[in-house]
Amino acid sequence: MTSLPSISFSAASAPKKGCLILLTDKNNTLGTGAKTYGAIVTKAMGAAGFKGGFGKKLDIITPQGTDLDRIIVLGLGDTGELNEHSWLRLGGSIGASLTDVKKAAVVLEIPGKRGPVTPRQATDIAQGLTLSAYRFDHYKTGAKKKKTVATKVSLLTKSAAAAKSLWQSQSGVTDGVMVARDLVNEPANVLTPKEFAKRASSLKKLGCSVEILDEKAMGKLKMQALLGVSQGSRNPPRMAIIQWKGSKKKERPIAFVGKGVTFDTGGISIKPSGGMEDMKGDMGGAAAVTGLMHALAARKAKVHAIGIIALVENMPDGDAQRPGDIVTSMSGQTIEIINTDAEGRLILADALWHCNKKFKPKFMINLATLTGAILVALGNQHAGMFSNDDALSQELSTAGLATHERVWRMPLGPEYDKMIDSKNADMKNSSGRYAGSITAGQFLQRFVEKTPWAHLDVAGTAMNSPRTEVSKSWASGFGVRLLDRLVADNYED
Ligand code: BES
Ligand code: MN
Ligand code: ZN
């Protein structure tokens, strides 16, 4: 396991020993409390030709005339341009500066006379710091395992008590992101549908109720679209239904549904082998839903939320589904399988239908590493968003900007819907390359009826996305902070 920093908050002035981190701005202004070291730091900044642009760093070892081991100066750039995401990124930069430091005090003063950061800014920094320290290294042994130092970090803020109580909930969200990352990084020989369901069951410890459907239970429910995908695998499918009941109101729940293909070979329409190992991450949607449920439960969110994850492995085999096969989904609608590699929409069809019928939710949001085409359209910077509801889309876009887990709305419409009509069944699961992400969205829409719904295609953002200050592993945990924010800002008592 990663060794994560242990974080405390303090309102007292900085200690005189150990490592001290100070903030400055683009004009190299320091905060008033940092005055004690002002002369030393100003001199060092001048001598090094340092300018405090955002993320810039100056390391002053054994500063003369003090008992400190070092002073690290971090730049904030133009303080007028700072937003929530800047604090998260700053936390990441702090984390990167402390990889070999045992104990550090960070003087989080906004340069000039504004004093220390607010508790909320301090906890955003704490979150960035923690997320930046995440590594997936428990399969490395001996010398290959990088030694990490368990850093104790004290963050200076206006009110330590307020920051501490905020961190109690925000660290729950942070943990949720790491739960999602661990699941996505885990190889498919370990994380089978059964093992994933077992890990989802551990959310009971946080007060969730968890129901696991096995193959037989899903057969009774007539989930033949899902079971068809799974039939070529030795690893039997599962569906986990996670509930967090944190609301006092008797309102309808909100629901999140995740694609959990623990490995996607493509099935009989087999994928080329180059890069196929990445398909261990084809459960990024289910991982985000699991991480989100962890977050909501850990911070005791005042909401009734359902998380449903559909877990299968897509393998070629003598028993595998063939192109040309026709399956009857739980909804009764029939599907002609054109391409066994378009499997995500098949499992989601039954999961969304079941979710809608059983829970009559206020809305459903599904997350899925659904199409390679969304990478062609949006790259790694935005998840594709498809929705039948303008208000829900707006809320998601807003939450995306706040958390920097951004979504970009794509079109849906009857002309696209027609593209998936089949000559042999009610619909087909693939209609070729054009508008590949949209036709996948149209397919899902046929299983949500009138319920407000949004589909997030996270194929480009859940895994292998560009490394940032706060995301240094292959798996990003995308979606957990986004949806936690959506809930916090719009759906709690
Ligand atoms: N899991 C893939 C999509 C994917 C691609 C996720 C790259 C992450 C990175 C999905 O099941 C798939 O294979 N989609 C096909 C659909 C096609 C056959 C209609 C695709 O995108 O090529
Ligand atoms: Mn596929
Ligand atoms: Zn897939």
JSON list of C-alpha atoms in Angstrom, two decimals, residues 35 103 110 128 132 138 145 212 222 285 312 322 346 386 401 407 435 464 480:
[
{"chain": "A", "resi": 35, "resn": "LYS", "atom": "CA", "xyz": [8.46, 37.66, 8.11]},
{"chain": "A", "resi": 103, "resn": "LYS", "atom": "CA", "xyz": [8.09, 16.11, 9.05]},
{"chain": "A", "resi": 110, "resn": "ILE", "atom": "CA", "xyz": [-1.62, 34.05, 0.97]},
{"chain": "A", "resi": 128, "resn": "GLY", "atom": "CA", "xyz": [-4.30, 17.33, -3.33]},
{"chain": "A", "resi": 132, "resn": "SER", "atom": "CA", "xyz": [-0.50, 13.07, -5.17]},
{"chain": "A", "resi": 138, "resn": "HIS", "atom": "CA", "xyz": [1.88, -3.48, -3.93]},
{"chain": "A", "resi": 145, "resn": "LYS", "atom": "CA", "xyz": [9.63, -1.24, -4.21]},
{"chain": "A", "resi": 212, "resn": "ILE", "atom": "CA", "xyz": [-25.04, -9.27, -4.73]},
{"chain": "A", "resi": 222, "resn": "LYS", "atom": "CA", "xyz": [-34.07, -12.33, -17.45]},
{"chain": "A", "resi": 285, "resn": "GLY", "atom": "CA", "xyz": [-17.22, 3.15, -14.54]},
{"chain": "A", "resi": 312, "resn": "VAL", "atom": "CA", "xyz": [-18.61, -9.46, -16.29]},
{"chain": "A", "resi": 322, "resn": "ARG", "atom": "CA", "xyz": [-21.32, -14.90, -31.66]},
{"chain": "A", "resi": 346, "resn": "LEU", "atom": "CA", "xyz": [-25.31, -4.79, -23.42]},
{"chain": "A", "resi": 386, "resn": "PHE", "atom": "CA", "xyz": [-25.03, 12.21, -23.20]},
{"chain": "A", "resi": 401, "resn": "LEU", "atom": "CA", "xyz": [-15.72, 22.74, -13.68]},
{"chain": "A", "resi": 407, "resn": "VAL", "atom": "CA", "xyz": [-17.61, 16.69, -19.01]},
{"chain": "A", "resi": 435, "resn": "ALA", "atom": "CA", "xyz": [-20.79, 8.66, -34.53]},
{"chain": "A", "resi": 464, "resn": "ASN", "atom": "CA", "xyz": [-4.16, 6.31, -18.99]},
{"chain": "A", "resi": 480, "resn": "VAL", "atom": "CA", "xyz": [-15.70, 10.21, -7.79]}
]
